[in-house]
Structure formats: structure tokens, C-alpha cells
mmCIF file of N, CA and C in Angstrom:
data_model
loop_
_atom_site.group_PDB
_atom_site.id
_atom_site.type_symbol
_atom_site.label_atom_id
_atom_site.label_comp_id
_atom_site.label_asym_id
_atom_site.label_seq_id
_atom_site.Cartn_x
_atom_site.Cartn_y
_atom_site.Cartn_z
ATOM 1 N N UNK A 1 -167.772 199.809 -233.815
ATOM 2 C CA UNK A 1 -169.081 199.501 -234.338
ATOM 3 C C UNK A 1 -170.065 199.483 -233.183
ATOM 4 N N UNK A 2 -171.177 200.150 -233.309
ATOM 5 C CA UNK A 2 -172.213 200.192 -232.286
ATOM 6 C C UNK A 2 -172.858 198.823 -232.146
ATOM 7 N N UNK A 3 -173.036 198.383 -230.904
ATOM 8 C CA UNK A 3 -173.663 197.097 -230.670
ATOM 9 C C UNK A 3 -175.145 197.171 -230.972
ATOM 10 N N UNK A 4 -175.716 196.114 -231.599
ATOM 11 C CA UNK A 4 -177.151 196.087 -231.820
ATOM 12 C C UNK A 4 -177.881 196.204 -230.494
ATOM 13 N N UNK A 5 -178.965 196.930 -230.491
ATOM 14 C CA UNK A 5 -179.757 197.095 -229.290
ATOM 15 C C UNK A 5 -179.244 198.188 -228.376
ATOM 16 N N UNK A 6 -178.090 198.789 -228.719
ATOM 17 C CA UNK A 6 -177.572 199.902 -227.942
ATOM 18 C C UNK A 6 -177.081 199.519 -226.552
ATOM 19 N N UNK A 7 -176.780 198.258 -226.294
ATOM 20 C CA UNK A 7 -176.297 197.845 -224.991
ATOM 21 C C UNK A 7 -174.843 198.268 -224.838
ATOM 22 N N UNK A 8 -174.509 198.797 -223.672
ATOM 23 C CA UNK A 8 -173.137 199.221 -223.426
ATOM 24 C C UNK A 8 -172.610 198.487 -222.206
ATOM 25 N N UNK A 9 -171.409 198.005 -222.293
ATOM 26 C CA UNK A 9 -170.759 197.294 -221.202
ATOM 27 C C UNK A 9 -169.489 198.075 -220.861
ATOM 28 N N UNK A 10 -168.979 197.860 -219.639
ATOM 29 C CA UNK A 10 -167.731 198.516 -219.296
ATOM 30 C C UNK A 10 -166.607 197.934 -220.139
ATOM 31 N N UNK A 11 -165.542 198.705 -220.307
ATOM 32 C CA UNK A 11 -164.449 198.309 -221.198
ATOM 33 C C UNK A 11 -163.848 196.962 -220.816
ATOM 34 N N UNK A 12 -163.759 196.661 -219.503
ATOM 35 C CA UNK A 12 -163.154 195.392 -219.121
ATOM 36 C C UNK A 12 -164.085 194.194 -219.361
ATOM 37 N N UNK A 13 -165.343 194.432 -219.669
ATOM 38 C CA UNK A 13 -166.285 193.352 -219.944
ATOM 39 C C UNK A 13 -166.428 193.075 -221.434
ATOM 40 N N UNK A 14 -165.645 193.767 -222.252
ATOM 41 C CA UNK A 14 -165.748 193.605 -223.698
ATOM 42 C C UNK A 14 -164.538 192.864 -224.261
ATOM 43 N N UNK A 15 -164.802 192.018 -225.250
ATOM 44 C CA UNK A 15 -163.738 191.447 -226.057
ATOM 45 C C UNK A 15 -163.747 192.203 -227.373
ATOM 46 N N UNK A 16 -162.566 192.541 -227.862
ATOM 47 C CA UNK A 16 -162.441 193.286 -229.107
ATOM 48 C C UNK A 16 -161.820 192.378 -230.161
ATOM 49 N N UNK A 17 -162.446 192.354 -231.327
ATOM 50 C CA UNK A 17 -161.975 191.521 -232.421
ATOM 51 C C UNK A 17 -161.657 192.380 -233.631
ATOM 52 N N UNK A 18 -160.523 192.106 -234.240
ATOM 53 C CA UNK A 18 -160.176 192.686 -235.524
ATOM 54 C C UNK A 18 -160.352 191.541 -236.518
ATOM 55 N N UNK A 19 -161.394 191.626 -237.316
ATOM 56 C CA UNK A 19 -161.705 190.554 -238.260
ATOM 57 C C UNK A 19 -161.498 191.098 -239.667
ATOM 58 N N UNK A 20 -160.394 190.734 -240.260
ATOM 59 C CA UNK A 20 -160.081 191.189 -241.611
ATOM 60 C C UNK A 20 -160.074 192.701 -241.748
ATOM 61 N N UNK A 21 -159.646 193.409 -240.696
ATOM 62 C CA UNK A 21 -159.595 194.871 -240.723
ATOM 63 C C UNK A 21 -160.866 195.541 -240.201
ATOM 64 N N UNK A 22 -161.899 194.789 -239.939
ATOM 65 C CA UNK A 22 -163.132 195.317 -239.344
ATOM 66 C C UNK A 22 -163.030 195.114 -237.839
ATOM 67 N N UNK A 23 -163.467 196.098 -237.069
ATOM 68 C CA UNK A 23 -163.362 196.027 -235.616
ATOM 69 C C UNK A 23 -164.732 195.817 -234.986
ATOM 70 N N UNK A 24 -164.798 194.821 -234.102
ATOM 71 C CA UNK A 24 -166.035 194.473 -233.420
ATOM 72 C C UNK A 24 -165.750 194.338 -231.931
ATOM 73 N N UNK A 25 -166.745 194.646 -231.122
ATOM 74 C CA UNK A 25 -166.671 194.420 -229.688
ATOM 75 C C UNK A 25 -167.857 193.566 -229.282
ATOM 76 N N UNK A 26 -167.585 192.605 -228.412
ATOM 77 C CA UNK A 26 -168.631 191.700 -227.949
ATOM 78 C C UNK A 26 -168.512 191.594 -226.423
ATOM 79 N N UNK A 27 -169.597 191.820 -225.702
ATOM 80 C CA UNK A 27 -169.549 191.660 -224.247
ATOM 81 C C UNK A 27 -169.232 190.217 -223.849
ATOM 82 N N UNK A 28 -168.480 190.086 -222.787
ATOM 83 C CA UNK A 28 -168.141 188.765 -222.256
ATOM 84 C C UNK A 28 -169.412 187.934 -222.043
ATOM 85 N N UNK A 29 -170.462 188.553 -221.536
ATOM 86 C CA UNK A 29 -171.704 187.828 -221.242
ATOM 87 C C UNK A 29 -172.341 187.240 -222.500
ATOM 88 N N UNK A 30 -172.230 187.934 -223.626
ATOM 89 C CA UNK A 30 -172.785 187.416 -224.891
ATOM 90 C C UNK A 30 -171.929 186.268 -225.424
ATOM 91 N N UNK A 31 -170.637 186.455 -225.404
ATOM 92 C CA UNK A 31 -169.730 185.434 -225.931
ATOM 93 C C UNK A 31 -169.760 184.171 -225.072
ATOM 94 N N UNK A 32 -169.968 184.331 -223.772
ATOM 95 C CA UNK A 32 -170.023 183.187 -222.858
ATOM 96 C C UNK A 32 -171.212 182.277 -223.154
ATOM 97 N N UNK A 33 -172.184 182.747 -223.900
ATOM 98 C CA UNK A 33 -173.336 181.928 -224.276
ATOM 99 C C UNK A 33 -172.958 180.872 -225.311
ATOM 100 N N UNK A 34 -171.733 180.957 -225.843
ATOM 101 C CA UNK A 34 -171.248 180.021 -226.862
ATOM 102 C C UNK A 34 -169.938 179.389 -226.386
ATOM 103 N N UNK A 35 -169.991 178.634 -225.283
ATOM 104 C CA UNK A 35 -168.754 178.128 -224.659
ATOM 105 C C UNK A 35 -167.962 177.141 -225.510
ATOM 106 N N UNK A 36 -168.594 176.515 -226.478
ATOM 107 C CA UNK A 36 -167.876 175.567 -227.336
ATOM 108 C C UNK A 36 -167.293 176.218 -228.578
ATOM 109 N N UNK A 37 -167.544 177.508 -228.754
ATOM 110 C CA UNK A 37 -167.065 178.189 -229.957
ATOM 111 C C UNK A 37 -165.586 178.529 -229.840
ATOM 112 N N UNK A 38 -164.957 178.611 -230.977
ATOM 113 C CA UNK A 38 -163.562 179.018 -231.036
ATOM 114 C C UNK A 38 -163.406 180.452 -230.524
ATOM 115 N N UNK A 39 -164.393 181.290 -230.789
ATOM 116 C CA UNK A 39 -164.344 182.676 -230.306
ATOM 117 C C UNK A 39 -164.221 182.715 -228.786
ATOM 118 N N UNK A 40 -165.081 181.965 -228.084
ATOM 119 C CA UNK A 40 -165.043 181.967 -226.625
ATOM 120 C C UNK A 40 -163.750 181.340 -226.108
ATOM 121 N N UNK A 41 -163.333 180.234 -226.702
ATOM 122 C CA UNK A 41 -162.123 179.560 -226.238
ATOM 123 C C UNK A 41 -160.913 180.474 -226.334
ATOM 124 N N UNK A 42 -160.777 181.181 -227.441
ATOM 125 C CA UNK A 42 -159.637 182.088 -227.617
ATOM 126 C C UNK A 42 -159.760 183.328 -226.731
ATOM 127 N N UNK A 43 -160.940 183.916 -226.691
ATOM 128 C CA UNK A 43 -161.133 185.153 -225.930
ATOM 129 C C UNK A 43 -160.998 184.919 -224.430
ATOM 130 N N UNK A 44 -161.562 183.832 -223.936
ATOM 131 C CA UNK A 44 -161.509 183.584 -222.492
ATOM 132 C C UNK A 44 -160.105 183.220 -222.017
ATOM 133 N N UNK A 45 -159.227 182.833 -222.931
ATOM 134 C CA UNK A 45 -157.849 182.500 -222.573
ATOM 135 C C UNK A 45 -156.970 183.748 -222.455
ATOM 136 N N UNK A 46 -157.478 184.892 -222.897
ATOM 137 C CA UNK A 46 -156.690 186.125 -222.828
ATOM 138 C C UNK A 46 -156.541 186.591 -221.389
ATOM 139 N N UNK A 47 -155.404 187.191 -221.090
ATOM 140 C CA UNK A 47 -155.209 187.806 -219.778
ATOM 141 C C UNK A 47 -155.565 189.277 -219.878
ATOM 142 N N UNK A 48 -155.793 189.902 -218.757
ATOM 143 C CA UNK A 48 -156.149 191.324 -218.772
ATOM 144 C C UNK A 48 -155.029 192.175 -219.357
ATOM 145 N N UNK A 49 -153.793 191.721 -219.266
ATOM 146 C CA UNK A 49 -152.672 192.482 -219.832
ATOM 147 C C UNK A 49 -152.690 192.456 -221.361
ATOM 148 N N UNK A 50 -153.406 191.499 -221.934
ATOM 149 C CA UNK A 50 -153.487 191.412 -223.392
ATOM 150 C C UNK A 50 -154.597 192.301 -223.942
ATOM 151 N N UNK A 51 -155.244 193.058 -223.056
ATOM 152 C CA UNK A 51 -156.246 194.048 -223.442
ATOM 153 C C UNK A 51 -157.445 193.448 -224.179
ATOM 154 N N UNK A 52 -157.640 192.151 -224.038
ATOM 155 C CA UNK A 52 -158.791 191.447 -224.594
ATOM 156 C C UNK A 52 -159.048 191.773 -226.067
ATOM 157 N N UNK A 53 -157.985 191.754 -226.854
ATOM 158 C CA UNK A 53 -158.075 191.997 -228.295
ATOM 159 C C UNK A 53 -157.567 190.774 -229.052
ATOM 160 N N UNK A 54 -158.322 190.388 -230.074
ATOM 161 C CA UNK A 54 -157.942 189.245 -230.897
ATOM 162 C C UNK A 54 -158.032 189.606 -232.371
ATOM 163 N N UNK A 55 -157.101 189.075 -233.140
ATOM 164 C CA UNK A 55 -157.181 189.186 -234.593
ATOM 165 C C UNK A 55 -157.716 187.864 -235.116
ATOM 166 N N UNK A 56 -158.730 187.941 -235.991
ATOM 167 C CA UNK A 56 -159.306 186.751 -236.602
ATOM 168 C C UNK A 56 -159.151 186.895 -238.108
ATOM 169 N N UNK A 57 -158.494 185.916 -238.706
ATOM 170 C CA UNK A 57 -158.236 185.952 -240.140
ATOM 171 C C UNK A 57 -159.450 185.417 -240.903
ATOM 172 N N UNK A 58 -160.480 186.240 -240.951
ATOM 173 C CA UNK A 58 -161.727 185.928 -241.648
ATOM 174 C C UNK A 58 -162.206 187.192 -242.349
ATOM 175 N N UNK A 59 -163.243 187.056 -243.143
ATOM 176 C CA UNK A 59 -163.820 188.187 -243.851
ATOM 177 C C UNK A 59 -164.660 189.020 -242.889
ATOM 178 N N UNK A 60 -164.266 190.272 -242.660
ATOM 179 C CA UNK A 60 -164.967 191.150 -241.737
ATOM 180 C C UNK A 60 -166.371 191.494 -242.184
ATOM 181 N N UNK A 61 -166.550 191.627 -243.471
ATOM 182 C CA UNK A 61 -167.879 191.944 -243.999
ATOM 183 C C UNK A 61 -168.869 190.833 -243.666
ATOM 184 N N UNK A 62 -168.453 189.601 -243.793
ATOM 185 C CA UNK A 62 -169.321 188.479 -243.454
ATOM 186 C C UNK A 62 -169.442 188.318 -241.944
ATOM 187 N N UNK A 63 -168.369 188.625 -241.206
ATOM 188 C CA UNK A 63 -168.397 188.479 -239.752
ATOM 189 C C UNK A 63 -169.431 189.403 -239.115
ATOM 190 N N UNK A 64 -169.795 190.477 -239.792
ATOM 191 C CA UNK A 64 -170.804 191.366 -239.215
ATOM 192 C C UNK A 64 -172.106 190.610 -238.964
ATOM 193 N N UNK A 65 -172.381 189.576 -239.751
ATOM 194 C CA UNK A 65 -173.563 188.755 -239.540
ATOM 195 C C UNK A 65 -173.394 187.838 -238.324
ATOM 196 N N UNK A 66 -172.184 187.342 -238.115
ATOM 197 C CA UNK A 66 -171.885 186.556 -236.915
ATOM 198 C C UNK A 66 -172.046 187.460 -235.698
ATOM 199 N N UNK A 67 -171.521 188.665 -235.787
ATOM 200 C CA UNK A 67 -171.618 189.640 -234.702
ATOM 201 C C UNK A 67 -173.087 189.903 -234.349
ATOM 202 N N UNK A 68 -173.902 190.111 -235.364
ATOM 203 C CA UNK A 68 -175.331 190.338 -235.138
ATOM 204 C C UNK A 68 -175.958 189.109 -234.464
ATOM 205 N N UNK A 69 -175.572 187.924 -234.913
ATOM 206 C CA UNK A 69 -176.100 186.691 -234.322
ATOM 207 C C UNK A 69 -175.692 186.568 -232.855
ATOM 208 N N UNK A 70 -174.466 186.917 -232.518
ATOM 209 C CA UNK A 70 -174.017 186.836 -231.133
ATOM 210 C C UNK A 70 -174.888 187.695 -230.213
ATOM 211 N N UNK A 71 -175.361 188.821 -230.712
ATOM 212 C CA UNK A 71 -176.197 189.714 -229.921
ATOM 213 C C UNK A 71 -177.661 189.307 -229.885
ATOM 214 N N UNK A 72 -178.176 188.801 -231.001
ATOM 215 C CA UNK A 72 -179.622 188.631 -231.131
ATOM 216 C C UNK A 72 -180.093 187.185 -231.275
ATOM 217 N N UNK A 73 -179.192 186.273 -231.578
ATOM 218 C CA UNK A 73 -179.528 184.885 -231.912
ATOM 219 C C UNK A 73 -180.430 184.808 -233.143
ATOM 220 N N UNK A 74 -180.314 185.805 -234.014
ATOM 221 C CA UNK A 74 -181.067 185.845 -235.265
ATOM 222 C C UNK A 74 -180.100 186.019 -236.429
ATOM 223 N N UNK A 75 -180.500 185.536 -237.596
ATOM 224 C CA UNK A 75 -179.690 185.708 -238.796
ATOM 225 C C UNK A 75 -180.084 186.983 -239.515
ATOM 226 N N UNK A 76 -179.108 187.594 -240.146
ATOM 227 C CA UNK A 76 -179.349 188.780 -240.958
ATOM 228 C C UNK A 76 -178.357 188.777 -242.108
ATOM 229 N N UNK A 77 -178.862 188.636 -243.335
ATOM 230 C CA UNK A 77 -178.015 188.688 -244.522
ATOM 231 C C UNK A 77 -178.897 189.018 -245.704
ATOM 232 N N UNK A 78 -178.291 189.443 -246.790
ATOM 233 C CA UNK A 78 -179.099 189.964 -247.891
ATOM 234 C C UNK A 78 -178.939 189.217 -249.210
ATOM 235 N N UNK A 79 -178.069 188.204 -249.267
ATOM 236 C CA UNK A 79 -177.897 187.518 -250.542
ATOM 237 C C UNK A 79 -177.560 186.047 -250.330
ATOM 238 N N UNK A 80 -177.749 185.277 -251.367
ATOM 239 C CA UNK A 80 -177.425 183.852 -251.326
ATOM 240 C C UNK A 80 -175.928 183.642 -251.103
ATOM 241 N N UNK A 81 -175.113 184.478 -251.703
ATOM 242 C CA UNK A 81 -173.662 184.353 -251.539
ATOM 243 C C UNK A 81 -173.276 184.561 -250.080
ATOM 244 N N UNK A 82 -173.900 185.542 -249.416
ATOM 245 C CA UNK A 82 -173.602 185.784 -248.010
ATOM 246 C C UNK A 82 -174.024 184.610 -247.142
ATOM 247 N N UNK A 83 -175.101 183.949 -247.507
ATOM 248 C CA UNK A 83 -175.578 182.799 -246.756
ATOM 249 C C UNK A 83 -174.515 181.713 -246.721
ATOM 250 N N UNK A 84 -173.906 181.430 -247.838
ATOM 251 C CA UNK A 84 -172.863 180.417 -247.913
ATOM 252 C C UNK A 84 -171.620 180.854 -247.129
ATOM 253 N N UNK A 85 -171.227 182.102 -247.261
ATOM 254 C CA UNK A 85 -170.065 182.609 -246.525
ATOM 255 C C UNK A 85 -170.302 182.583 -245.023
ATOM 256 N N UNK A 86 -171.518 182.918 -244.616
ATOM 257 C CA UNK A 86 -171.853 182.898 -243.198
ATOM 258 C C UNK A 86 -171.773 181.468 -242.654
ATOM 259 N N UNK A 87 -172.253 180.514 -243.427
ATOM 260 C CA UNK A 87 -172.151 179.110 -243.022
ATOM 261 C C UNK A 87 -170.679 178.725 -242.833
ATOM 262 N N UNK A 88 -169.839 179.098 -243.780
ATOM 263 C CA UNK A 88 -168.415 178.759 -243.699
ATOM 264 C C UNK A 88 -167.768 179.390 -242.461
ATOM 265 N N UNK A 89 -168.134 180.632 -242.132
ATOM 266 C CA UNK A 89 -167.568 181.263 -240.939
ATOM 267 C C UNK A 89 -168.058 180.579 -239.675
ATOM 268 N N UNK A 90 -169.333 180.258 -239.624
ATOM 269 C CA UNK A 90 -169.881 179.570 -238.449
ATOM 270 C C UNK A 90 -169.182 178.224 -238.251
ATOM 271 N N UNK A 91 -168.918 177.535 -239.341
ATOM 272 C CA UNK A 91 -168.226 176.254 -239.278
ATOM 273 C C UNK A 91 -166.799 176.442 -238.754
ATOM 274 N N UNK A 92 -166.082 177.399 -239.301
ATOM 275 C CA UNK A 92 -164.706 177.661 -238.887
ATOM 276 C C UNK A 92 -164.586 178.137 -237.451
ATOM 277 N N UNK A 93 -165.582 178.879 -236.974
ATOM 278 C CA UNK A 93 -165.556 179.403 -235.610
ATOM 279 C C UNK A 93 -166.218 178.456 -234.608
ATOM 280 N N UNK A 94 -166.708 177.336 -235.099
ATOM 281 C CA UNK A 94 -167.344 176.309 -234.270
ATOM 282 C C UNK A 94 -168.530 176.861 -233.483
ATOM 283 N N UNK A 95 -169.333 177.693 -234.138
ATOM 284 C CA UNK A 95 -170.537 178.249 -233.518
ATOM 285 C C UNK A 95 -171.703 177.283 -233.763
ATOM 286 N N UNK A 96 -171.787 176.258 -232.939
ATOM 287 C CA UNK A 96 -172.766 175.199 -233.154
ATOM 288 C C UNK A 96 -174.215 175.686 -233.162
ATOM 289 N N UNK A 97 -174.627 176.602 -232.283
ATOM 290 C CA UNK A 97 -176.019 177.064 -232.357
ATOM 291 C C UNK A 97 -176.346 177.711 -233.706
ATOM 292 N N UNK A 98 -175.403 178.458 -234.259
ATOM 293 C CA UNK A 98 -175.625 179.075 -235.566
ATOM 294 C C UNK A 98 -175.651 178.000 -236.656
ATOM 295 N N UNK A 99 -174.783 177.013 -236.567
ATOM 296 C CA UNK A 99 -174.798 175.922 -237.537
ATOM 297 C C UNK A 99 -176.115 175.157 -237.481
ATOM 298 N N UNK A 100 -176.682 175.009 -236.295
ATOM 299 C CA UNK A 100 -177.966 174.329 -236.162
ATOM 300 C C UNK A 100 -179.083 175.101 -236.850
ATOM 301 N N UNK A 101 -178.984 176.426 -236.847
ATOM 302 C CA UNK A 101 -179.973 177.237 -237.563
ATOM 303 C C UNK A 101 -179.921 176.905 -239.053
ATOM 304 N N UNK A 102 -178.722 176.717 -239.573
ATOM 305 C CA UNK A 102 -178.575 176.374 -240.988
ATOM 306 C C UNK A 102 -179.178 175.010 -241.319
ATOM 307 N N UNK A 103 -179.275 174.154 -240.341
ATOM 308 C CA UNK A 103 -179.795 172.809 -240.576
ATOM 309 C C UNK A 103 -181.322 172.767 -240.616
ATOM 310 N N UNK A 104 -181.974 173.874 -240.320
ATOM 311 C CA UNK A 104 -183.431 173.863 -240.301
ATOM 312 C C UNK A 104 -183.993 174.001 -241.705
ATOM 313 N N UNK A 105 -184.939 173.201 -242.022
ATOM 314 C CA UNK A 105 -185.550 173.195 -243.352
ATOM 315 C C UNK A 105 -186.235 174.526 -243.681
ATOM 316 N N UNK A 106 -186.954 175.168 -242.741
ATOM 317 C CA UNK A 106 -187.605 176.448 -243.091
ATOM 318 C C UNK A 106 -186.634 177.510 -243.598
ATOM 319 N N UNK A 107 -185.421 177.554 -243.048
ATOM 320 C CA UNK A 107 -184.433 178.522 -243.534
ATOM 321 C C UNK A 107 -184.132 178.259 -244.997
ATOM 322 N N UNK A 108 -183.862 177.006 -245.332
ATOM 323 C CA UNK A 108 -183.548 176.666 -246.714
ATOM 324 C C UNK A 108 -184.714 176.997 -247.639
ATOM 325 N N UNK A 109 -185.919 176.600 -247.257
ATOM 326 C CA UNK A 109 -187.089 176.836 -248.096
ATOM 327 C C UNK A 109 -187.294 178.323 -248.365
ATOM 328 N N UNK A 110 -187.167 179.148 -247.334
ATOM 329 C CA UNK A 110 -187.395 180.587 -247.525
ATOM 330 C C UNK A 110 -186.314 181.197 -248.409
ATOM 331 N N UNK A 111 -185.054 180.756 -248.265
ATOM 332 C CA UNK A 111 -183.984 181.315 -249.077
ATOM 333 C C UNK A 111 -183.985 180.801 -250.499
ATOM 334 N N UNK A 112 -184.381 179.561 -250.695
ATOM 335 C CA UNK A 112 -184.493 179.050 -252.059
ATOM 336 C C UNK A 112 -185.527 179.867 -252.818
ATOM 337 N N UNK A 113 -186.662 180.097 -252.192
ATOM 338 C CA UNK A 113 -187.717 180.894 -252.822
ATOM 339 C C UNK A 113 -187.225 182.309 -253.105
ATOM 340 N N UNK A 114 -186.590 182.922 -252.126
ATOM 341 C CA UNK A 114 -186.116 184.306 -252.284
ATOM 342 C C UNK A 114 -185.083 184.417 -253.402
ATOM 343 N N UNK A 115 -184.157 183.467 -253.461
ATOM 344 C CA UNK A 115 -183.112 183.521 -254.478
ATOM 345 C C UNK A 115 -183.692 183.333 -255.874
ATOM 346 N N UNK A 116 -184.605 182.402 -256.030
ATOM 347 C CA UNK A 116 -185.214 182.202 -257.345
ATOM 348 C C UNK A 116 -186.066 183.395 -257.728
ATOM 349 N N UNK A 117 -186.739 183.984 -256.765
ATOM 350 C CA UNK A 117 -187.542 185.182 -257.036
ATOM 351 C C UNK A 117 -186.649 186.306 -257.542
ATOM 352 N N UNK A 118 -185.463 186.405 -256.990
ATOM 353 C CA UNK A 118 -184.521 187.442 -257.403
ATOM 354 C C UNK A 118 -183.721 187.016 -258.627
ATOM 355 N N UNK A 119 -184.099 185.885 -259.226
ATOM 356 C CA UNK A 119 -183.471 185.356 -260.435
ATOM 357 C C UNK A 119 -181.976 185.089 -260.258
ATOM 358 N N UNK A 120 -181.623 184.606 -259.076
ATOM 359 C CA UNK A 120 -180.251 184.208 -258.820
ATOM 360 C C UNK A 120 -180.194 182.695 -258.848
ATOM 361 N N UNK A 121 -179.073 182.157 -259.262
ATOM 362 C CA UNK A 121 -178.909 180.711 -259.241
ATOM 363 C C UNK A 121 -178.442 180.302 -257.845
ATOM 364 N N UNK A 122 -179.375 179.910 -257.058
ATOM 365 C CA UNK A 122 -179.124 179.545 -255.678
ATOM 366 C C UNK A 122 -179.743 178.165 -255.476
ATOM 367 N N UNK A 123 -178.960 177.133 -255.655
ATOM 368 C CA UNK A 123 -179.498 175.775 -255.610
ATOM 369 C C UNK A 123 -178.781 174.968 -254.544
ATOM 370 N N UNK A 124 -179.289 173.789 -254.288
ATOM 371 C CA UNK A 124 -178.652 172.926 -253.293
ATOM 372 C C UNK A 124 -177.218 172.610 -253.672
ATOM 373 N N UNK A 125 -176.903 172.631 -254.942
ATOM 374 C CA UNK A 125 -175.538 172.328 -255.370
ATOM 375 C C UNK A 125 -174.543 173.377 -254.892
ATOM 376 N N UNK A 126 -175.028 174.592 -254.614
ATOM 377 C CA UNK A 126 -174.113 175.653 -254.198
ATOM 378 C C UNK A 126 -173.941 175.722 -252.686
ATOM 379 N N UNK A 127 -174.612 174.849 -251.932
ATOM 380 C CA UNK A 127 -174.522 174.869 -250.483
ATOM 381 C C UNK A 127 -173.961 173.567 -249.958
ATOM 382 N N UNK A 128 -173.316 173.617 -248.837
ATOM 383 C CA UNK A 128 -172.729 172.403 -248.266
ATOM 384 C C UNK A 128 -173.791 171.341 -248.015
ATOM 385 N N UNK A 129 -173.452 170.100 -248.316
ATOM 386 C CA UNK A 129 -174.408 169.005 -248.151
ATOM 387 C C UNK A 129 -174.673 168.710 -246.679
ATOM 388 N N UNK A 130 -173.877 169.275 -245.779
ATOM 389 C CA UNK A 130 -174.066 169.011 -244.363
ATOM 390 C C UNK A 130 -175.235 169.777 -243.764
ATOM 391 N N UNK A 131 -175.897 170.618 -244.559
ATOM 392 C CA UNK A 131 -177.022 171.371 -244.001
ATOM 393 C C UNK A 131 -178.149 170.459 -243.587
ATOM 394 N N UNK A 132 -178.415 169.440 -244.336
ATOM 395 C CA UNK A 132 -179.425 168.433 -243.988
ATOM 396 C C UNK A 132 -179.225 167.219 -244.874
ATOM 397 N N UNK A 133 -179.771 166.093 -244.489
ATOM 398 C CA UNK A 133 -179.615 164.892 -245.316
ATOM 399 C C UNK A 133 -180.235 165.080 -246.691
ATOM 400 N N UNK A 134 -179.612 164.510 -247.706
ATOM 401 C CA UNK A 134 -180.087 164.674 -249.087
ATOM 402 C C UNK A 134 -181.477 164.106 -249.297
ATOM 403 N N UNK A 135 -181.919 163.195 -248.452
ATOM 404 C CA UNK A 135 -183.258 162.617 -248.600
ATOM 405 C C UNK A 135 -184.343 163.637 -248.317
ATOM 406 N N UNK A 136 -184.009 164.741 -247.630
ATOM 407 C CA UNK A 136 -184.994 165.774 -247.327
ATOM 408 C C UNK A 136 -185.028 166.860 -248.380
ATOM 409 N N UNK A 137 -184.062 166.892 -249.268
ATOM 410 C CA UNK A 137 -183.941 167.988 -250.242
ATOM 411 C C UNK A 137 -185.037 167.995 -251.261
#
């Protein structure tokens, strides 16, 4: 998969992930920006003889959004269902900066409006209560 922004790193500077049959490469420098994440902890523990390849038992289609976030620090998704799946992956991978994005009220407000505009049932009941305190809902 081509990296967003067209950045190319040498082969030894890349970590390769097989996520549910989807293949992704992430430069060491990008992954190192998330030192508390499960991705960094597992990848940085690899030796050069292990060819820096990891299998992650997650949904590859949803992981493409995590991959985009690792490169850009921005979210990209197209549906309410993907939003929930992306949250679950961020939680499982311990990507705290991405989880903090989910905790911001503007994200929720914009997606609630978008989902209702598209006539989808996208309500607070369908999202984890940990996004923000219920008193703000």
C-alpha cells in the first residue's frame, strides 16, 4: 500500500504489518511517535532477523484509517459504523492520541449531524460511553 504523502523510507526503516490479510508499512519514525501504543511496543521488540513483520488480528479495512492517522494525525472515515470500529481498534492498540481525538466534543457534534443528515441511526447509545462524560452529551 502506498504511504500517504508519497514518503519513502529505506526497507530497514519500515515496519510491515499484516492486518487481517491487508498489508501496511509504517516508517519507524512515524510509529515511534506513539511510544505507548501496542504497535510500537511490539514492533520495536522485533530483531532485524525477524524482518520487521507483524501479524495483527484486527480488521484490515478499518486499520487503513489507523494507518492514515499514523501518517497524518488526522481521521479519515466515511460512515458511523467505521467510526465505532476505529474507536475499538484505537482502544485495542492503545493509541492514546487517537483515543483523545475521539474524546473531543467537536468530533461528536460533526458526526452526529452528518449521520442524521444521511438518515442513519447514529446516536450516543451506539458509541462507547468513555468518549466523554454523560453530563456533556
